[in-house]
């Protein structure tokens, strides 16, 4: 009986098994390398240092055509991570709002939320991406007729162009003020709770938070001068020069991914909330808590234990679905690395292996973070 | 996804077989009873299915000609539509026997992909398609333009080279398929669609009002397009190579689809060699003595195929230009059948 033995015997069997597996993998890799060499198909990872020689439309880290394929890989990876993280953020926010809307006693609100879920989760994602890209953003006017706000913000079929900030003398002080304000705002609720438990007096936190977040940076600006100067974009030739631009590919992909995933998250959240016994809601009400406070303080923390595992799945799905980007020309990892780089170098096995490894790593890290969060919640509830 | 499954099959073939898929392609094709031919996902004039689902085009004719030479039946071809970036993996993994998909011959592709180009079916170059309303007359006026391109092509690098070489700024948006790229161009996302000039004419037909778009005069690269076969099977390499040469020689000798049987009875020594009534050149290739007759009967000579698919007799109406025979002002030249 395999796996049933104990002690030395079992250990030896397992060691032999691992050794055999390692030997087989090695034989396969070795054989593949020989065969590729015999057919004179280039192999190995030397191509990573070659010059890429092609342009990429969105690069959040510096990139030019004369950079190497390693740089292309990083550019694609950053683009994938950015669209995933922002997509996950919006999907979660929209998902929670839709779920709460669906559970609301307001008939109209709950029907609208229900309609949203049924419509969005039942249409193919690729279709939705193309819809946002071609039908919605594609119908915006061209740059020469763009919609402008104060002649500094421009909306056109080339994306959203906004004035870009250029750091001035007061920037350092401004940033320090913001950081201090944020940290203080984060510490404040803990202080308020301690005071509530010690003295029994509740403290309304939000006015202080708003005051801190606006006041401190404002004082910094008054003392040290303007933190930034804004460079206004101007139309020059075919496109805008100066300013910062959010490309329509990015907007369409983020919109499609977050609204699509939000529909699934909404159902998960609804299921989680409904899994909490309604006696909890009644208990909250009998303590004099408002509906919102009961949800926030009593129901949601218990629901989270049910919500988290399937929510993690949705986060993973969103990240993997971001590889549909190539359909609308968003330069994510799959598009620039497993696409352009692959066809220029022809090294399919190496590049697909790297790409698979990266997606696997992203997924495992996401899972680990979510498990850690779940463990913390479980601990704080004494479970 | 298709791409991952192709790579997987390549990995399996390379990892588990002792002798990778190379030798004896002719035998494999004969045993299978059908030729597997990699083509585009729909490029009018080169490889596109018509309204009855029959594949037609210049690239398609090459595969039909090979099938005619092997089976004496030009319908015994399975066409496998491939995106630009999947095409080489499909050839390497043995999914297709020949890749005839408007593919540019470059040194890196000839050496690092485990494949050989067998000849040039169409001499092309890269150009730009723009809206006529933009009033652009030269590619040098395209500074700061947004450019739509299909990913996995030589076009991406050419455009980077050209704009950098002329000190112009550009934004390139690369799409997975040519259809996606041309749609984005039509929606106004890009000012320019760039591709090989022949493709510009073909893709222009897909636009709502083709007459509103024009091709700029600059041709920024050399794009010799041709079929590829895997390394390591010289016999198959010869067959694919000489299929094209047979079509070119037929045109040069005045042999066409309607007179091929008549001319086959000729007493001229040169024609007797070509038609196999004298000697056994076809058998030396691994085919039959009447291989040229089979090819021309099925698809016509090179000129006929060109006219029917991309030239004057087609919707594209592209002039012969460089693709005219060498003795008529072009550069299409085939070694003799002798």
XYZ file of C-alpha atoms in Angstrom:
721
model
C 0.000 0.000 0.000
C 1.675 3.156 -1.259
C 1.777 6.058 1.130
C 0.523 3.875 3.926
C 3.898 2.740 5.188
C 5.399 4.403 8.153
C 8.944 5.024 9.276
C 12.018 4.233 7.202
C 10.304 2.078 4.644
C 7.841 4.791 3.689
C 10.549 7.416 3.582
C 12.698 5.325 1.248
C 9.766 4.666 -1.102
C 9.012 8.370 -1.236
C 12.648 9.276 -1.840
C 12.856 6.743 -4.677
C 9.693 8.156 -6.174
C 11.032 11.717 -6.087
C 14.349 10.572 -7.575
C 12.580 8.754 -10.408
C 10.432 11.802 -11.128
C 13.522 14.052 -11.196
C 15.340 11.654 -13.505
C 12.388 11.459 -15.923
C 12.044 15.256 -16.034
C 15.747 15.601 -16.659
C 15.610 13.014 -19.448
C 12.716 14.822 -21.115
C 14.403 18.220 -20.966
C 17.680 16.772 -22.198
C 15.994 14.905 -25.033
C 14.059 18.036 -26.039
C 17.265 20.033 -26.154
C 18.920 17.418 -28.367
C 15.972 17.255 -30.727
C 15.706 21.044 -31.005
C 19.420 21.164 -31.711
C 19.162 18.465 -34.377
C 16.381 20.375 -36.095
C 18.401 23.545 -35.637
C 15.649 25.310 -33.729
C 17.241 27.922 -31.488
C 17.019 27.073 -27.785
C 18.236 28.374 -24.449
C 17.729 31.728 -22.777
C 20.420 33.749 -24.521
C 17.785 35.633 -26.500
C 16.751 37.524 -23.352
C 19.718 39.888 -23.744
C 19.160 40.569 -27.464
C 17.804 43.898 -28.671
C 14.032 43.933 -29.021
C 13.757 46.558 -31.756
C 10.031 47.171 -31.587
C 7.904 49.842 -29.925
C 5.427 49.385 -27.069
C 2.515 51.797 -26.614
C 2.246 51.836 -22.815
C 5.417 51.632 -20.764
C 5.343 52.485 -17.087
C 9.049 51.849 -16.756
C 11.478 53.517 -19.181
C 11.705 51.590 -22.446
C 13.022 52.192 -25.936
C 13.359 50.060 -29.060
C 17.054 49.482 -28.366
C 16.359 47.784 -25.019
C 16.599 44.027 -24.577
C 13.882 41.371 -24.506
C 14.388 41.205 -20.721
C 13.207 44.805 -20.576
C 10.229 43.923 -22.790
C 9.390 41.156 -20.347
C 9.450 43.614 -17.429
C 7.367 46.179 -19.339
C 4.749 43.522 -20.058
C 4.834 42.208 -16.494
C 4.299 45.695 -15.028
C 1.415 46.316 -17.446
C -0.206 43.011 -16.464
C 0.228 43.732 -12.750
C -1.119 47.273 -13.029
C -4.246 46.281 -14.920
C -4.800 43.358 -12.516
C -4.375 45.342 -9.313
C -6.550 48.239 -10.471
C -9.080 45.789 -11.904
C -9.217 43.849 -8.614
C -9.696 47.081 -6.650
C -12.621 48.291 -8.767
C -14.135 44.813 -9.088
C -14.173 44.510 -5.299
C -15.680 47.955 -4.725
C -18.332 47.552 -7.433
C -18.995 43.963 -6.366
C -19.651 44.909 -2.716
C -21.853 47.830 -3.735
C -23.916 45.695 -6.103
C -24.283 42.971 -3.473
C -25.488 45.449 -0.859
C -27.798 46.973 -3.474
C -29.224 43.582 -4.258
C -29.888 42.893 -0.583
C -31.401 46.322 -0.038
C -35.081 46.500 0.955
C -35.488 49.113 -1.789
C -37.278 47.231 -4.591
C -35.933 49.300 -7.500
C -32.323 49.256 -6.260
C -32.299 45.514 -5.703
C -33.794 44.865 -9.155
C -31.244 47.099 -10.866
C -28.424 45.325 -9.030
C -29.929 41.933 -9.934
C -30.273 42.963 -13.588
C -26.645 44.100 -13.649
C -25.410 40.765 -12.343
C -27.469 38.696 -14.769
C -26.568 40.815 -17.786
C -22.857 41.168 -17.181
C -21.961 37.686 -15.977
C -23.799 36.009 -18.839
C -22.005 37.755 -21.707
C -18.585 36.529 -22.868
C -15.738 38.613 -21.478
C -13.992 39.026 -24.843
C -17.212 40.452 -26.227
C -17.392 42.936 -23.361
C -13.781 44.004 -23.842
C -14.407 44.638 -27.540
C -17.665 46.408 -26.684
C -15.952 48.895 -24.367
C -13.049 49.338 -26.743
C -14.726 49.621 -30.124
C -18.308 50.644 -29.364
C -17.833 52.950 -26.380
C -14.297 54.367 -26.479
C -14.006 53.975 -30.250
C -16.960 56.271 -30.808
C -15.268 59.176 -29.031
C -14.190 62.023 -31.333
C -10.698 62.177 -32.830
C -8.020 64.288 -31.083
C -8.744 67.388 -33.172
C -12.360 67.422 -32.033
C -11.702 66.112 -28.540
C -13.930 66.991 -25.620
C -11.965 69.341 -23.407
C -12.360 70.616 -19.879
C -10.705 73.990 -19.096
C -8.532 73.407 -22.177
C -6.326 71.147 -20.062
C -8.191 67.846 -19.837
C -8.936 66.175 -23.162
C -11.060 63.156 -23.950
C -10.747 61.579 -27.400
C -10.432 58.196 -29.083
C -6.716 58.353 -28.187
C -7.583 58.211 -24.490
C -7.681 60.728 -21.686
C -4.958 63.359 -21.669
C -4.413 65.276 -18.440
C -1.867 67.890 -17.339
C 1.144 66.138 -15.892
C 2.646 67.322 -12.626
C 6.265 68.404 -12.603
C 7.881 68.576 -9.178
C 8.722 71.994 -7.688
C 10.551 73.156 -4.557
C 7.636 72.468 -2.194
C 7.170 68.851 -3.317
C 9.175 67.206 -0.510
C 7.357 68.982 2.299
C 4.024 68.345 0.622
C 4.664 64.604 0.365
C 5.815 64.401 3.988
C 2.640 66.205 5.074
C 0.492 63.761 3.100
C 2.282 60.733 4.575
C 1.928 62.069 8.115
C -1.765 62.818 7.539
C -2.413 59.340 6.161
C -0.609 57.596 9.025
C -2.469 59.702 11.610
C -5.788 58.923 9.907
C -5.009 55.223 10.019
C -4.129 55.334 13.725
C -7.125 57.415 14.713
C -9.820 54.647 14.572
C -7.755 52.458 16.905
C -7.487 55.334 19.375
C -11.224 55.990 19.067
C -12.011 52.360 19.830
C -9.734 52.290 22.856
C -11.379 55.434 24.154
C -14.799 53.892 23.562
C -13.877 50.842 25.607
C -12.176 52.820 28.377
C -14.550 55.739 28.802
C -17.671 54.558 26.952
C -17.702 57.751 24.875
C -17.870 57.154 21.134
C -15.710 59.403 18.985
C -16.790 60.321 15.465
C -13.596 59.906 13.522
C -14.280 61.141 10.028
C -14.229 64.944 10.585
C -10.753 64.636 12.085
C -9.595 62.482 9.173
C -10.867 64.951 6.604
C -9.303 67.813 8.528
C -5.942 66.033 8.703
C -5.894 64.986 5.070
C -6.733 68.451 3.752
C -5.247 70.622 6.487
C -1.714 69.245 6.819
C -0.831 69.320 3.095
C -2.430 72.771 2.828
C -0.220 74.105 5.622
C 2.824 72.580 3.919
C 1.941 74.315 0.654
C 1.403 77.670 2.400
C 4.791 77.497 4.104
C 6.992 75.831 1.458
C 5.348 76.892 -1.784
C 3.649 75.100 -4.652
C 4.559 71.381 -4.765
C 4.057 70.900 -8.512
C 3.725 72.783 -11.733
C 1.284 71.347 -14.276
C 2.366 70.831 -17.857
C -0.681 71.436 -20.075
C -1.047 69.103 -23.072
C -1.378 70.715 -26.510
C -2.496 69.225 -29.794
C 0.519 68.855 -32.044
C 0.236 67.016 -35.337
C -1.750 63.823 -34.914
C -1.667 63.591 -31.124
C -1.247 65.580 -27.938
C 2.212 66.561 -26.844
C 3.016 67.040 -23.150
C 0.750 65.997 -20.302
C 0.046 62.453 -19.226
C -2.154 60.067 -21.114
C -4.288 57.116 -20.132
C -4.588 54.920 -23.229
C -8.042 53.702 -24.312
C -6.759 50.108 -24.383
C -6.016 50.327 -20.664
C -9.351 52.003 -19.872
C -11.359 49.475 -21.898
C -9.554 46.484 -20.407
C -9.871 47.758 -16.820
C -13.541 48.615 -17.295
C -14.381 45.262 -18.841
C -12.384 43.189 -16.340
C -13.675 45.021 -13.264
C -17.356 45.189 -14.260
C -17.334 41.544 -15.384
C -15.604 40.224 -12.269
C -17.729 42.532 -10.065
C -20.855 40.631 -11.127
C -19.385 37.387 -9.781
C -18.047 39.070 -6.648
C -21.500 40.563 -6.007
C -23.027 37.090 -5.913
C -20.256 35.790 -3.678
C -20.715 38.672 -1.250
C -24.483 38.255 -1.291
C -24.126 34.564 -0.538
C -21.684 35.365 2.265
C -23.959 37.910 3.877
C -26.991 35.672 3.591
C -25.047 32.827 5.175
C -24.944 34.836 8.419
C -27.975 33.969 10.510
C -30.604 36.675 10.410
C -30.674 36.595 14.198
C -27.363 38.481 14.038
C -29.043 41.307 12.157
C -31.894 41.346 14.687
C -29.422 41.293 17.542
C -27.670 44.294 16.098
C -30.965 46.116 15.681
C -31.989 45.323 19.241
C -28.726 46.870 20.455
C -29.764 50.058 18.718
C -27.251 49.859 15.885
C -28.308 51.252 12.525
C -28.662 48.898 9.529
C -25.361 50.152 8.110
C -23.506 49.729 11.390
C -24.941 46.256 11.923
C -23.795 45.210 8.478
C -20.354 46.725 8.918
C -19.676 45.646 12.499
C -21.601 42.405 12.902
C -22.553 40.773 9.624
C -19.709 41.479 7.178
C -16.885 40.272 9.479
C -18.689 36.928 9.851
C -19.577 36.804 6.169
C -15.938 37.375 5.183
C -15.043 33.856 6.293
C -17.431 32.505 3.683
C -16.566 35.141 1.094
C -12.780 34.984 1.080
C -12.029 31.625 -0.627
C -14.307 32.173 -3.658
C -13.254 35.834 -3.754
C -9.648 34.676 -4.130
C -10.748 32.607 -7.119
C -12.233 35.687 -8.746
C -9.038 37.672 -8.177
C -7.065 34.885 -9.844
C -9.541 34.748 -12.718
C -9.281 38.478 -13.274
C -5.498 38.314 -13.426
C -5.549 35.446 -15.891
C -8.330 37.015 -17.969
C -6.156 40.099 -18.399
C -4.300 38.084 -21.047
C -7.234 38.766 -23.396
C -5.593 42.190 -23.730
C -3.989 41.261 -27.032
C -7.389 41.503 -28.758
C -7.422 45.257 -28.191
C -3.705 45.897 -28.405
C -2.988 46.478 -24.716
C 0.672 45.556 -24.262
C 0.406 43.098 -21.367
C 2.847 40.277 -20.674
C 1.040 37.826 -22.935
C 0.934 40.292 -25.804
C 4.462 41.699 -25.855
C 6.346 38.687 -24.495
C 4.405 35.545 -25.431
C 3.342 37.379 -28.600
C 5.798 39.725 -30.279
C 8.938 38.442 -28.567
C 7.991 34.853 -29.298
C 7.409 35.433 -32.970
C 10.577 37.486 -33.357
C 12.814 34.953 -31.627
C 10.836 31.807 -32.416
C 11.708 30.335 -29.001
C 8.245 29.092 -28.178
C 9.083 26.545 -25.482
C 11.264 28.860 -23.387
C 8.921 31.845 -23.648
C 5.737 29.927 -22.916
C 7.488 28.260 -19.963
C 8.540 31.649 -18.539
C 5.069 33.099 -19.106
C 3.354 30.145 -17.465
C 5.752 30.413 -14.545
C 4.971 34.101 -14.106
C 1.195 33.647 -14.138
C 1.577 30.760 -11.713
C 3.709 32.902 -9.408
C 1.251 35.818 -9.519
C -1.591 33.439 -8.684
C 0.264 31.769 -5.839
C 1.229 35.112 -4.311
C -2.367 36.328 -4.568
C -3.621 33.143 -2.895
C -1.030 33.439 -0.161
C -1.982 37.049 0.559
C -5.664 36.167 0.701
C -4.995 33.172 2.996
C -2.991 35.420 5.288
C -5.852 37.924 5.364
C -8.326 35.117 6.100
C -6.104 33.803 8.886
C -5.938 37.274 10.448
C -9.704 37.702 10.347
C -10.190 34.270 11.831
C -7.757 35.121 14.626
C -9.323 38.514 15.374
C -12.719 36.848 15.728
C -11.195 34.309 18.078
C -12.102 31.472 15.745
C -6.024 28.141 -26.322
C -4.628 27.222 -29.675
C -1.257 28.799 -28.990
C -0.635 26.918 -25.777
C -1.741 23.620 -27.276
C 0.623 24.127 -30.217
C 3.539 24.834 -27.921
C 2.567 21.869 -25.789
C 2.535 19.546 -28.769
C 5.917 20.936 -29.819
C 7.243 20.291 -26.311
C 5.833 16.764 -26.322
C 7.203 15.999 -29.764
C 10.613 17.369 -28.812
C 10.617 15.872 -25.331
C 9.364 12.349 -25.911
C 10.430 11.297 -29.381
C 13.898 10.060 -30.118
C 13.716 11.093 -33.771
C 11.872 14.412 -34.081
C 9.341 14.980 -36.847
C 11.550 15.597 -39.820
C 12.374 13.013 -42.424
C 9.893 11.445 -44.803
C 7.294 14.182 -45.007
C 6.319 12.936 -48.481
C 5.645 9.464 -47.132
C 3.679 10.865 -44.201
C 1.571 13.002 -46.543
C 0.926 10.080 -48.891
C -0.010 7.755 -46.039
C -2.337 10.362 -44.612
C -3.872 10.937 -48.032
C -4.077 14.691 -47.533
C -1.667 17.624 -47.377
C -1.816 19.806 -44.265
C -1.148 23.407 -45.226
C -0.830 26.393 -42.862
C -2.477 29.542 -44.201
C -3.655 32.925 -42.903
C -6.904 33.498 -41.035
C -8.347 35.223 -44.064
C -6.320 37.560 -46.256
C -8.112 38.181 -49.574
C -5.905 37.363 -52.541
C -3.465 35.207 -50.579
C -5.491 32.815 -48.493
C -9.143 33.331 -47.667
C -12.226 31.122 -47.726
C -14.896 32.154 -50.249
C -18.648 32.175 -49.523
C -18.797 28.405 -50.083
C -15.909 27.754 -47.700
C -13.371 26.967 -50.433
C -9.953 28.426 -49.777
C -8.571 30.557 -52.590
C -5.524 32.751 -53.076
C -1.942 32.817 -54.247
C -0.643 31.079 -51.107
C -3.487 28.568 -51.319
C -2.580 27.764 -54.925
C 0.918 26.734 -53.862
C -0.552 24.108 -51.534
C -3.070 23.012 -54.166
C -0.199 22.670 -56.642
C 1.774 20.500 -54.191
C -1.306 18.329 -53.633
C -1.784 18.084 -57.406
C 1.829 17.021 -57.855
C 1.604 14.388 -55.106
C -1.957 13.082 -55.498
C -3.013 14.444 -58.912
C -5.896 15.968 -56.937
C -5.750 19.622 -55.920
C -8.601 19.206 -53.429
C -6.619 16.931 -51.139
C -5.477 19.780 -48.898
C -6.476 20.530 -45.341
C -6.065 24.246 -44.725
C -5.089 25.217 -41.190
C -5.700 28.931 -40.491
C -2.954 30.354 -38.270
C -2.334 33.734 -36.676
C 0.979 35.412 -37.422
C 2.446 34.406 -34.089
C 1.276 30.786 -34.102
C 2.471 29.923 -37.582
C 6.043 28.799 -36.899
C 5.135 26.694 -33.874
C 2.561 24.876 -35.993
C 5.251 24.015 -38.543
C 7.811 22.972 -35.906
C 5.364 20.703 -34.095
C 4.411 18.864 -37.295
C 0.823 20.084 -37.251
C 1.311 21.250 -40.856
C 3.516 19.957 -43.692
C 4.095 23.316 -45.318
C 3.518 26.896 -44.189
C 2.222 29.028 -47.050
C 1.105 32.137 -45.235
C 2.488 35.403 -46.658
C 5.618 34.981 -44.556
C 8.630 37.260 -44.999
C 11.954 35.556 -45.643
C 14.568 36.881 -43.199
C 17.850 35.488 -42.020
C 16.685 35.008 -38.426
C 13.609 33.083 -39.516
C 15.650 30.983 -41.932
C 18.149 29.975 -39.260
C 16.577 29.913 -35.806
C 13.126 28.468 -36.464
C 14.173 25.039 -37.664
C 12.645 25.837 -41.039
C 13.707 26.639 -44.593
C 12.168 29.061 -47.053
C 11.629 27.374 -50.390
C 11.365 30.431 -52.620
C 9.567 33.716 -53.124
C 5.956 33.604 -54.241
C 5.443 37.349 -53.953
C 7.933 40.220 -53.708
C 6.372 42.686 -51.293
C 7.328 45.691 -49.167
C 5.817 47.416 -46.155
C 3.652 50.506 -46.606
C 1.129 52.726 -44.854
C -2.631 53.056 -45.265
C -4.137 56.418 -44.212
C -7.456 58.202 -44.468
C -7.456 60.481 -47.498
C -9.168 63.181 -45.421
C -5.950 63.597 -43.396
C -4.295 65.021 -46.531
C -1.019 63.217 -45.845
C 1.048 62.669 -48.986
C 4.183 61.098 -47.618
C 5.141 58.790 -44.777
C 7.596 61.463 -43.677
C 4.624 63.600 -42.611
C 3.548 60.980 -40.057
C 5.417 62.432 -37.053
C 3.552 61.713 -33.753
C 1.022 59.457 -35.481
C -0.658 56.453 -33.862
C -0.081 53.284 -35.857
C -2.070 50.041 -35.825
C -0.154 46.859 -36.651
C -0.601 43.112 -36.392
C 1.611 41.524 -33.773
C 3.999 38.708 -34.666
C 5.001 40.255 -37.999
C 8.191 41.811 -39.322
C 6.142 45.018 -39.586
C 6.553 45.934 -35.918
C 10.330 46.148 -36.160
C 10.292 47.880 -39.555
C 8.050 50.639 -38.287
C 10.305 51.181 -35.270
C 13.374 51.313 -37.547
C 11.752 53.711 -40.002
C 10.453 56.213 -37.459
C 13.632 56.128 -35.417
C 15.732 56.474 -38.562
C 13.773 59.564 -39.582
C 13.701 61.029 -36.074
C 9.937 60.887 -35.856
C 7.778 60.071 -32.846
C 5.104 57.406 -33.079
C 2.809 55.256 -30.999
C 2.366 51.672 -32.118
C -0.621 49.598 -31.013
C -0.147 45.915 -31.786
C -3.182 43.647 -32.187
C -3.408 39.862 -32.180
C -4.923 39.583 -35.665
C -4.997 41.755 -38.776
C -8.796 42.013 -38.493
C -8.555 43.509 -35.002
C -5.906 45.958 -36.184
C -7.894 47.149 -39.198
C -11.033 47.519 -37.059
C -9.199 49.713 -34.577
C -7.828 51.746 -37.493
C -11.319 52.171 -38.898
C -12.701 53.273 -35.514
C -10.146 56.107 -35.530
C -7.901 54.727 -32.793
C -4.979 54.969 -35.198
C -4.093 57.415 -37.947
C -2.228 54.755 -39.878
C -2.506 51.038 -40.567
C 0.780 49.486 -41.583
C 1.471 46.143 -43.220
C 2.901 44.687 -46.414
C 1.522 46.695 -49.328
C -0.312 43.716 -50.822
C -2.065 43.256 -47.474
C -2.985 46.936 -47.314
C -4.891 46.545 -50.570
C -6.510 43.334 -49.333
C -7.473 44.714 -45.917
C -8.749 47.939 -47.468
C -11.519 45.879 -49.090
C -12.799 45.115 -45.579
C -13.355 48.805 -44.746
C -16.800 50.375 -45.053
C -15.717 52.819 -47.764
C -12.405 51.612 -49.226
C -12.159 54.636 -51.534
C -11.684 56.983 -48.543
C -8.347 55.357 -47.716
C -5.117 55.513 -49.667
C -1.732 53.797 -49.595
C 1.227 56.183 -49.205
C 3.956 55.991 -51.859
C 6.805 55.000 -49.483
C 7.714 51.339 -49.299
C 9.898 51.067 -46.202
C 11.140 47.494 -46.371
C 11.803 44.410 -48.471
C 9.249 41.695 -47.766
C 9.892 38.640 -49.936
C 7.015 36.279 -49.087
C 7.301 32.554 -49.508
C 6.483 29.072 -48.206
C 8.455 27.251 -45.488
C 9.139 23.618 -44.658
C 10.875 22.006 -41.675
C 14.640 21.492 -41.564
C 15.938 18.027 -42.140
C 13.861 16.714 -45.034
C 15.634 17.679 -48.230
C 13.304 15.711 -50.489
C 10.226 17.559 -49.234
C 12.129 20.843 -49.392
C 12.881 20.112 -53.082
C 9.272 19.230 -53.863
C 7.850 22.443 -52.393
C 10.633 24.523 -53.965
C 10.177 23.012 -57.437
C 6.399 23.276 -57.325
C 6.760 27.066 -57.426
C 9.571 26.822 -59.987
C 7.347 24.633 -62.169
C 4.614 27.280 -62.120
C 7.139 29.998 -63.029
C 8.746 27.909 -65.782
C 5.306 27.102 -67.178
C 4.531 30.792 -67.526
C 7.881 31.457 -69.137
C 7.338 28.621 -71.628
C 3.782 29.748 -72.404
C 2.159 26.695 -70.829
C -1.206 27.465 -69.238
C -4.234 25.706 -67.860
C -6.062 25.585 -71.194
C -3.183 24.473 -73.431
C -1.272 22.195 -71.065
C -2.604 18.921 -72.496
C -2.094 20.127 -76.067
C 1.487 21.278 -75.420
C 2.226 18.028 -73.614
C 2.263 16.337 -77.017
C 5.010 18.663 -78.261
C 8.189 17.295 -79.844
C 10.413 20.116 -78.619
C 13.205 18.608 -76.496
C 12.835 21.325 -73.825
C 9.098 20.719 -73.475
C 9.556 16.928 -73.516
C 11.784 17.221 -70.463
C 9.276 19.470 -68.714
C 6.333 17.195 -69.436
C 8.264 14.053 -68.623
C 7.782 12.431 -72.029
C 11.574 12.342 -72.052
C 13.661 11.590 -68.967
C 12.443 11.140 -65.403
C 12.996 14.495 -63.678
C 9.714 14.197 -61.788
C 10.655 10.800 -60.410
C 13.983 12.175 -59.222
C 11.972 14.583 -57.092
C 9.972 11.692 -55.650
C 6.944 12.583 -57.768
C 5.714 11.263 -61.098
C 6.930 12.035 -64.644
C 3.877 14.187 -65.406
C 4.258 16.382 -62.290
C 4.319 19.670 -64.222
C 1.197 18.725 -66.169
C -0.579 17.898 -62.921
C 0.363 21.234 -61.367
C -0.549 23.429 -64.326
C -3.770 21.504 -64.968
C -4.834 22.142 -61.377
C -3.857 25.746 -60.676
C -2.420 27.154 -63.915
C 0.956 28.794 -64.284
C 2.271 31.483 -61.919
C 0.904 34.334 -64.038
C -2.561 32.814 -64.163
C -2.620 32.272 -60.421
C -1.371 35.830 -59.829
C -3.998 37.376 -62.126
C -6.833 35.312 -60.702
C -5.989 35.997 -57.054
C -4.311 39.366 -56.675
C -3.804 40.792 -60.160
C -5.968 42.354 -62.832
C -8.543 39.557 -62.731
C -9.202 39.985 -58.997
C -10.826 42.560 -56.732
C -7.388 43.643 -55.518
C -6.161 44.626 -58.978
C -2.467 44.758 -58.005
C -0.030 45.328 -60.880
C 2.566 42.598 -61.542
C 5.432 45.037 -60.808
C 8.389 43.178 -59.267
C 6.477 39.942 -59.612
C 6.593 40.053 -63.403
C 8.896 37.448 -64.966
C 12.573 38.387 -65.248
C 12.372 38.670 -69.039
C 9.397 41.004 -68.844
C 10.794 43.597 -66.447
C 10.228 41.885 -63.096
C 12.471 39.779 -60.875
C 10.603 36.440 -60.761
C 13.175 33.962 -62.030
C 13.141 30.193 -61.717
C 16.022 27.785 -62.412
C 15.361 25.661 -65.485
C 13.743 22.229 -65.493
C 16.566 20.252 -66.959
